[in-house]
Amino acid sequence: QLQVVESGGGLVQTGGSLLLSCAVPGFTLDYFAIAWFRQAPGKEREGVSCINNSNDSASYADSVKGRFTISRDSVKKMVFLQMDNLRPEDTGHYRCAAGRLMSKCVLQSYEYVYWGRGTQVTVSS
């Protein structure tokens, strides 16, 4: 069974850091793209970052470039999102998703088939 399980959310002050983890135990990571999406109350879901696990190419939303870093551990079948210099506008429900392998991953939710239930990130001002 292909499961996606997130962890690592929490409450942090502005300027702080969090590390989100996405466990995908049933996947052969090299054959999938993994992405992080977030949604704040009253707002649409937003793609945050993705990684193409065959070549480690990554994409980031403009709002997080230079602050967030996506990485993977294929042996442990995990993908990580290191979030630094967090801002109140980063607050939201973060979900990890797996989709078909792409030459370069994209931050379009329709490309991702397997979704986790998410983890909450709250950044206080």
Tab-separated table of N, CA and C in Angstrom:
chain	number	residue	atom	x	y	z
A	1	GLN	N	0.847	-1.183	0.000
A	1	GLN	CA	0.000	0.000	0.000
A	1	GLN	C	0.884	1.235	0.000
A	2	LEU	N	0.538	2.185	-0.830
A	2	LEU	CA	1.346	3.384	-0.970
A	2	LEU	C	0.833	4.441	-0.005
A	3	GLN	N	1.616	4.667	1.031
A	3	GLN	CA	1.244	5.636	2.046
A	3	GLN	C	2.194	6.811	2.036
A	4	VAL	N	1.661	7.955	2.385
A	4	VAL	CA	2.438	9.179	2.517
A	4	VAL	C	2.144	9.724	3.907
A	5	VAL	N	3.168	9.876	4.720
A	5	VAL	CA	2.958	10.288	6.110
A	5	VAL	C	3.890	11.445	6.454
A	6	GLU	N	3.285	12.563	6.828
A	6	GLU	CA	4.064	13.747	7.188
A	6	GLU	C	4.267	13.835	8.690
A	7	SER	N	5.330	14.520	9.067
A	7	SER	CA	5.569	14.825	10.474
A	7	SER	C	6.459	16.058	10.555
A	8	GLY	N	6.530	16.637	11.746
A	8	GLY	CA	7.465	17.711	11.981
A	8	GLY	C	6.874	19.099	12.094
A	9	GLY	N	5.575	19.221	11.921
A	9	GLY	CA	4.985	20.547	12.062
A	9	GLY	C	4.985	21.006	13.506
A	10	GLY	N	4.558	22.240	13.703
A	10	GLY	CA	4.490	22.767	15.055
A	10	GLY	C	4.347	24.259	15.059
A	11	LEU	N	4.551	24.832	16.235
A	11	LEU	CA	4.450	26.267	16.444
A	11	LEU	C	5.855	26.837	16.592
A	12	VAL	N	6.131	27.882	15.846
A	12	VAL	CA	7.455	28.491	15.888
A	12	VAL	C	7.304	30.002	15.743
A	13	GLN	N	8.248	30.727	16.276
A	13	GLN	CA	8.222	32.183	16.154
A	13	GLN	C	8.784	32.621	14.807
A	14	THR	N	8.427	33.815	14.414
A	14	THR	CA	8.974	34.408	13.189
A	14	THR	C	10.497	34.352	13.231
A	15	GLY	N	11.063	33.917	12.114
A	15	GLY	CA	12.506	33.775	12.028
A	15	GLY	C	13.018	32.412	12.427
A	16	GLY	N	12.157	31.583	12.965
A	16	GLY	CA	12.558	30.252	13.389
A	16	GLY	C	12.600	29.251	12.263
A	17	SER	N	12.878	28.006	12.616
A	17	SER	CA	13.020	26.935	11.627
A	17	SER	C	12.224	25.718	12.035
A	18	LEU	N	11.817	24.975	11.023
A	18	LEU	CA	11.180	23.686	11.224
A	18	LEU	C	11.654	22.740	10.138
A	19	LEU	N	11.699	21.464	10.476
A	19	LEU	CA	12.016	20.441	9.489
A	19	LEU	C	10.809	19.529	9.347
A	20	LEU	N	10.209	19.538	8.171
A	20	LEU	CA	9.108	18.628	7.882
A	20	LEU	C	9.656	17.362	7.232
A	21	SER	N	9.065	16.239	7.602
A	21	SER	CA	9.469	14.965	7.029
A	21	SER	C	8.283	14.309	6.344
A	22	CYS	N	8.569	13.632	5.262
A	22	CYS	CA	7.545	12.907	4.513
A	22	CYS	C	8.057	11.481	4.321
A	23	ALA	N	7.393	10.548	4.942
A	23	ALA	CA	7.763	9.140	4.808
A	23	ALA	C	6.903	8.491	3.732
A	24	VAL	N	7.550	7.815	2.810
A	24	VAL	CA	6.854	7.126	1.713
A	24	VAL	C	7.347	5.690	1.642
A	25	PRO	N	7.019	4.876	2.627
A	25	PRO	CA	7.635	3.554	2.755
A	25	PRO	C	7.338	2.590	1.625
A	26	GLY	N	6.228	2.749	0.941
A	26	GLY	CA	5.879	1.794	-0.114
A	26	GLY	C	6.400	2.164	-1.478
A	27	PHE	N	7.143	3.258	-1.564
A	27	PHE	CA	7.580	3.785	-2.850
A	27	PHE	C	9.031	3.433	-3.139
A	28	THR	N	9.323	3.252	-4.409
A	28	THR	CA	10.716	3.302	-4.862
A	28	THR	C	10.947	4.747	-5.282
A	29	LEU	N	11.648	5.464	-4.447
A	29	LEU	CA	11.665	6.918	-4.540
A	29	LEU	C	12.174	7.419	-5.884
A	30	ASP	N	13.072	6.690	-6.511
A	30	ASP	CA	13.650	7.150	-7.766
A	30	ASP	C	12.614	7.254	-8.877
A	31	TYR	N	11.471	6.628	-8.697
A	31	TYR	CA	10.464	6.603	-9.759
A	31	TYR	C	9.340	7.616	-9.543
A	32	PHE	N	9.508	8.473	-8.560
A	32	PHE	CA	8.432	9.407	-8.252
A	32	PHE	C	8.970	10.819	-8.049
A	33	ALA	N	8.088	11.755	-8.280
A	33	ALA	CA	8.316	13.125	-7.835
A	33	ALA	C	7.535	13.316	-6.533
A	34	ILE	N	8.123	14.046	-5.613
A	34	ILE	CA	7.486	14.318	-4.328
A	34	ILE	C	7.371	15.830	-4.170
A	35	ALA	N	6.240	16.266	-3.703
A	35	ALA	CA	6.012	17.696	-3.547
A	35	ALA	C	5.404	18.007	-2.186
A	36	TRP	N	5.611	19.234	-1.774
A	36	TRP	CA	4.956	19.774	-0.578
A	36	TRP	C	3.989	20.861	-1.030
A	37	PHE	N	2.787	20.788	-0.476
A	37	PHE	CA	1.781	21.812	-0.701
A	37	PHE	C	1.336	22.345	0.662
A	38	ARG	N	0.799	23.523	0.665
A	38	ARG	CA	0.276	24.078	1.908
A	38	ARG	C	-1.013	24.815	1.624
A	39	GLN	N	-1.810	24.912	2.654
A	39	GLN	CA	-3.064	25.655	2.547
A	39	GLN	C	-3.342	26.366	3.856
A	40	ALA	N	-3.549	27.657	3.758
A	40	ALA	CA	-3.913	28.463	4.917
A	40	ALA	C	-5.425	28.655	4.920
A	41	PRO	N	-5.989	28.902	6.087
A	41	PRO	CA	-7.445	29.108	6.157
A	41	PRO	C	-7.904	30.209	5.220
A	42	GLY	N	-8.903	29.908	4.423
A	42	GLY	CA	-9.459	30.898	3.524
A	42	GLY	C	-8.662	31.123	2.254
A	43	LYS	N	-7.605	30.345	2.087
A	43	LYS	CA	-6.768	30.514	0.896
A	43	LYS	C	-6.714	29.215	0.101
A	44	GLU	N	-6.335	29.348	-1.152
A	44	GLU	CA	-6.197	28.168	-1.998
A	44	GLU	C	-4.913	27.412	-1.656
A	45	ARG	N	-4.934	26.147	-2.013
A	45	ARG	CA	-3.732	25.340	-1.822
A	45	ARG	C	-2.603	25.874	-2.701
A	46	GLU	N	-1.420	25.878	-2.152
A	46	GLU	CA	-0.254	26.441	-2.842
A	46	GLU	C	0.870	25.402	-2.877
A	47	GLY	N	1.459	25.240	-4.037
A	47	GLY	CA	2.628	24.384	-4.132
A	47	GLY	C	3.825	25.080	-3.536
A	48	VAL	N	4.556	24.398	-2.694
A	48	VAL	CA	5.691	24.988	-1.985
A	48	VAL	C	7.017	24.559	-2.615
A	49	SER	N	7.179	23.253	-2.784
A	49	SER	CA	8.429	22.743	-3.330
A	49	SER	C	8.219	21.324	-3.809
A	50	CYS	N	9.053	20.924	-4.751
A	50	CYS	CA	8.999	19.543	-5.232
A	50	CYS	C	10.394	19.090	-5.606
A	51	ILE	N	10.557	17.778	-5.648
A	51	ILE	CA	11.838	17.210	-6.020
A	51	ILE	C	11.602	16.024	-6.936
A	52	ASN	N	12.377	16.003	-7.980
A	52	ASN	CA	12.356	14.891	-8.914
A	52	ASN	C	13.414	13.908	-8.439
A	53	ASN	N	12.976	12.779	-7.968
A	53	ASN	CA	13.899	11.902	-7.273
A	53	ASN	C	14.856	11.145	-8.187
A	54	SER	N	14.649	11.204	-9.475
A	54	SER	CA	15.582	10.518	-10.378
A	54	SER	C	16.846	11.340	-10.605
A	55	ASN	N	16.711	12.674	-10.519
A	55	ASN	CA	17.886	13.499	-10.792
A	55	ASN	C	18.084	14.611	-9.768
A	56	ASP	N	17.284	14.575	-8.707
A	56	ASP	CA	17.398	15.549	-7.617
A	56	ASP	C	17.083	16.971	-8.044
A	57	SER	N	16.515	17.173	-9.206
A	57	SER	CA	16.117	18.542	-9.556
A	57	SER	C	14.959	18.957	-8.666
A	58	ALA	N	14.948	20.201	-8.292
A	58	ALA	CA	13.937	20.699	-7.366
A	58	ALA	C	13.352	22.008	-7.865
A	59	SER	N	12.145	22.278	-7.425
A	59	SER	CA	11.487	23.547	-7.735
A	59	SER	C	10.927	24.135	-6.456
A	60	TYR	N	10.850	25.454	-6.424
A	60	TYR	CA	10.339	26.143	-5.252
A	60	TYR	C	9.385	27.245	-5.677
A	61	ALA	N	8.393	27.479	-4.848
A	61	ALA	CA	7.557	28.658	-5.036
A	61	ALA	C	8.414	29.890	-4.770
A	62	ASP	N	8.120	30.973	-5.470
A	62	ASP	CA	8.896	32.198	-5.292
A	62	ASP	C	8.877	32.662	-3.837
A	63	SER	N	7.778	32.426	-3.167
A	63	SER	CA	7.618	32.919	-1.794
A	63	SER	C	8.544	32.219	-0.798
A	64	VAL	N	9.109	31.078	-1.181
A	64	VAL	CA	9.950	30.347	-0.226
A	64	VAL	C	11.391	30.189	-0.712
A	65	LYS	N	11.683	30.637	-1.909
A	65	LYS	CA	13.042	30.491	-2.443
A	65	LYS	C	14.045	31.156	-1.521
A	66	GLY	N	15.128	30.451	-1.268
A	66	GLY	CA	16.164	30.989	-0.403
A	66	GLY	C	15.925	30.731	1.072
A	67	ARG	N	14.730	30.239	1.411
A	67	ARG	CA	14.411	29.972	2.818
A	67	ARG	C	14.122	28.499	3.059
A	68	PHE	N	13.526	27.837	2.080
A	68	PHE	CA	13.174	26.426	2.213
A	68	PHE	C	14.100	25.587	1.338
A	69	THR	N	14.394	24.387	1.821
A	69	THR	CA	15.219	23.447	1.056
A	69	THR	C	14.594	22.067	1.116
A	70	ILE	N	14.383	21.484	-0.044
A	70	ILE	CA	13.841	20.125	-0.118
A	70	ILE	C	14.978	19.156	-0.364
A	71	SER	N	14.893	18.002	0.254
A	71	SER	CA	15.925	16.985	0.081
A	71	SER	C	15.300	15.606	0.265
A	72	ARG	N	16.063	14.596	-0.018
A	72	ARG	CA	15.526	13.242	0.089
A	72	ARG	C	16.576	12.289	0.628
A	73	ASP	N	16.079	11.192	1.169
A	73	ASP	CA	16.918	10.070	1.569
A	73	ASP	C	16.268	8.830	0.973
A	74	SER	N	16.800	8.377	-0.149
A	74	SER	CA	16.169	7.269	-0.871
A	74	SER	C	16.229	5.975	-0.091
A	75	VAL	N	17.269	5.798	0.694
A	75	VAL	CA	17.401	4.557	1.467
A	75	VAL	C	16.306	4.507	2.529
A	76	LYS	N	16.121	5.619	3.226
A	76	LYS	CA	15.086	5.672	4.252
A	76	LYS	C	13.707	5.945	3.680
A	77	LYS	N	13.644	6.219	2.378
A	77	LYS	CA	12.385	6.535	1.704
A	77	LYS	C	11.686	7.701	2.385
A	78	MET	N	12.430	8.776	2.475
A	78	MET	CA	11.894	9.974	3.098
A	78	MET	C	12.299	11.211	2.297
A	79	VAL	N	11.442	12.198	2.347
A	79	VAL	CA	11.716	13.512	1.760
A	79	VAL	C	11.544	14.545	2.867
A	80	PHE	N	12.416	15.524	2.851
A	80	PHE	CA	12.432	16.517	3.917
A	80	PHE	C	12.223	17.917	3.343
A	81	LEU	N	11.629	18.757	4.148
A	81	LEU	CA	11.511	20.176	3.809
A	81	LEU	C	12.053	20.971	4.982
A	82	GLN	N	13.255	21.496	4.793
A	82	GLN	CA	13.852	22.359	5.812
A	82	GLN	C	13.343	23.768	5.594
A	83	MET	N	12.707	24.311	6.596
A	83	MET	CA	12.105	25.639	6.485
A	83	MET	C	12.807	26.574	7.452
A	84	ASP	N	13.491	27.550	6.921
A	84	ASP	CA	14.231	28.521	7.723
A	84	ASP	C	13.643	29.911	7.549
A	85	ASN	N	13.978	30.777	8.486
A	85	ASN	CA	13.508	32.164	8.438
A	85	ASN	C	11.995	32.217	8.200
A	86	LEU	N	11.280	31.472	8.987
A	86	LEU	CA	9.837	31.365	8.796
A	86	LEU	C	9.132	32.680	9.075
A	87	ARG	N	8.055	32.887	8.350
A	87	ARG	CA	7.257	34.103	8.447
A	87	ARG	C	5.821	33.718	8.788
A	88	PRO	N	5.061	34.636	9.345
A	88	PRO	CA	3.654	34.326	9.652
A	88	PRO	C	2.884	33.842	8.423
A	89	GLU	N	3.228	34.351	7.260
A	89	GLU	CA	2.523	33.943	6.042
A	89	GLU	C	2.865	32.515	5.614
A	90	ASP	N	3.817	31.878	6.279
A	90	ASP	CA	4.104	30.468	6.012
A	90	ASP	C	3.154	29.546	6.786
A	91	THR	N	2.358	30.126	7.646
A	91	THR	CA	1.404	29.336	8.416
A	91	THR	C	0.440	28.606	7.488
A	92	GLY	N	0.218	27.337	7.784
A	92	GLY	CA	-0.719	26.574	6.974
A	92	GLY	C	-0.634	25.095	7.273
A	93	HIS	N	-1.501	24.371	6.595
A	93	HIS	CA	-1.513	22.913	6.693
A	93	HIS	C	-0.678	22.384	5.539
A	94	TYR	N	0.400	21.722	5.868
A	94	TYR	CA	1.354	21.260	4.867
A	94	TYR	C	1.117	19.780	4.580
A	95	ARG	N	1.023	19.488	3.296
A	95	ARG	CA	0.806	18.105	2.877
A	95	ARG	C	1.881	17.685	1.892
A	96	CYS	N	2.280	16.465	1.997
A	96	CYS	CA	3.238	15.864	1.093
A	96	CYS	C	2.476	15.011	0.082
A	97	ALA	N	2.968	14.989	-1.145
A	97	ALA	CA	2.269	14.237	-2.189
A	97	ALA	C	3.276	13.612	-3.138
A	98	ALA	N	2.912	12.466	-3.676
A	98	ALA	CA	3.772	11.755	-4.622
A	98	ALA	C	3.072	11.657	-5.960
A	99	GLY	N	3.854	11.846	-7.013
A	99	GLY	CA	3.291	11.782	-8.343
A	99	GLY	C	4.262	11.167	-9.323
A	100	ARG	N	3.836	11.092	-10.557
A	100	ARG	CA	4.651	10.456	-11.588
A	100	ARG	C	5.962	11.211	-11.765
A	101	LEU	N	6.927	10.478	-12.210
A	101	LEU	CA	8.230	11.077	-12.456
A	101	LEU	C	8.136	12.055	-13.622
A	102	MET	N	8.698	13.202	-13.453
A	102	MET	CA	8.701	14.218	-14.500
A	102	MET	C	10.141	14.638	-14.755
A	103	SER	N	10.422	15.138	-15.964
A	103	SER	CA	11.779	15.602	-16.237
A	103	SER	C	12.135	16.734	-15.283
A	104	LYS	N	11.166	17.556	-14.996
A	104	LYS	CA	11.334	18.573	-13.956
A	104	LYS	C	10.001	18.667	-13.224
A	105	CYS	N	10.026	18.484	-11.933
A	105	CYS	CA	8.766	18.444	-11.197
A	105	CYS	C	8.091	19.809	-11.242
A	106	VAL	N	6.782	19.788	-11.115
A	106	VAL	CA	5.989	21.012	-11.155
A	106	VAL	C	5.130	21.108	-9.909
A	107	LEU	N	4.727	22.299	-9.578
A	107	LEU	CA	3.941	22.523	-8.372
A	107	LEU	C	2.454	22.644	-8.701
A	108	GLN	N	1.986	21.665	-9.470
A	108	GLN	CA	0.574	21.589	-9.814
A	108	GLN	C	-0.013	20.374	-9.112
A	109	SER	N	-1.011	20.597	-8.304
A	109	SER	CA	-1.525	19.503	-7.472
A	109	SER	C	-2.084	18.350	-8.299
A	110	TYR	N	-2.575	18.630	-9.497
A	110	TYR	CA	-3.181	17.557	-10.290
A	110	TYR	C	-2.154	16.534	-10.772
A	111	GLU	N	-0.874	16.855	-10.662
A	111	GLU	CA	0.173	15.923	-11.067
A	111	GLU	C	0.473	14.898	-9.976
A	112	TYR	N	-0.111	15.056	-8.812
A	112	TYR	CA	0.236	14.217	-7.674
A	112	TYR	C	-0.959	13.378	-7.248
A	113	VAL	N	-0.700	12.095	-7.136
A	113	VAL	CA	-1.778	11.134	-6.940
A	113	VAL	C	-1.927	10.701	-5.488
A	114	TYR	N	-0.811	10.535	-4.815
A	114	TYR	CA	-0.819	10.008	-3.452
A	114	TYR	C	-0.538	11.146	-2.473
A	115	TRP	N	-1.435	11.318	-1.524
A	115	TRP	CA	-1.365	12.446	-0.599
A	115	TRP	C	-1.360	11.980	0.843
A	116	GLY	N	-0.586	12.683	1.648
A	116	GLY	CA	-0.657	12.466	3.073
A	116	GLY	C	-1.757	13.297	3.700
A	117	ARG	N	-1.936	13.100	4.986
A	117	ARG	CA	-2.997	13.839	5.680
A	117	ARG	C	-2.530	15.207	6.148
A	118	GLY	N	-1.230	15.403	6.195
A	118	GLY	CA	-0.706	16.728	6.466
A	118	GLY	C	-0.252	16.959	7.890
A	119	THR	N	0.447	18.064	8.052
A	119	THR	CA	0.920	18.504	9.359
A	119	THR	C	0.799	20.025	9.432
A	120	GLN	N	0.449	20.512	10.590
A	120	GLN	CA	0.178	21.945	10.747
A	120	GLN	C	1.459	22.693	11.098
A	121	VAL	N	1.653	23.800	10.417
A	121	VAL	CA	2.749	24.711	10.724
A	121	VAL	C	2.140	26.061	11.094
A	122	THR	N	2.511	26.563	12.247
A	122	THR	CA	2.020	27.857	12.701
A	122	THR	C	3.212	28.728	13.074
A	123	VAL	N	3.282	29.884	12.438
A	123	VAL	CA	4.375	30.819	12.703
A	123	VAL	C	3.782	32.049	13.378
A	124	SER	N	4.215	32.289	14.587
A	124	SER	CA	3.686	33.435	15.337
A	124	SER	C	4.536	34.665	15.094
A	125	SER	N	3.866	35.813	15.108
A	125	SER	CA	4.580	37.070	14.853
A	125	SER	C	5.123	37.678	16.137
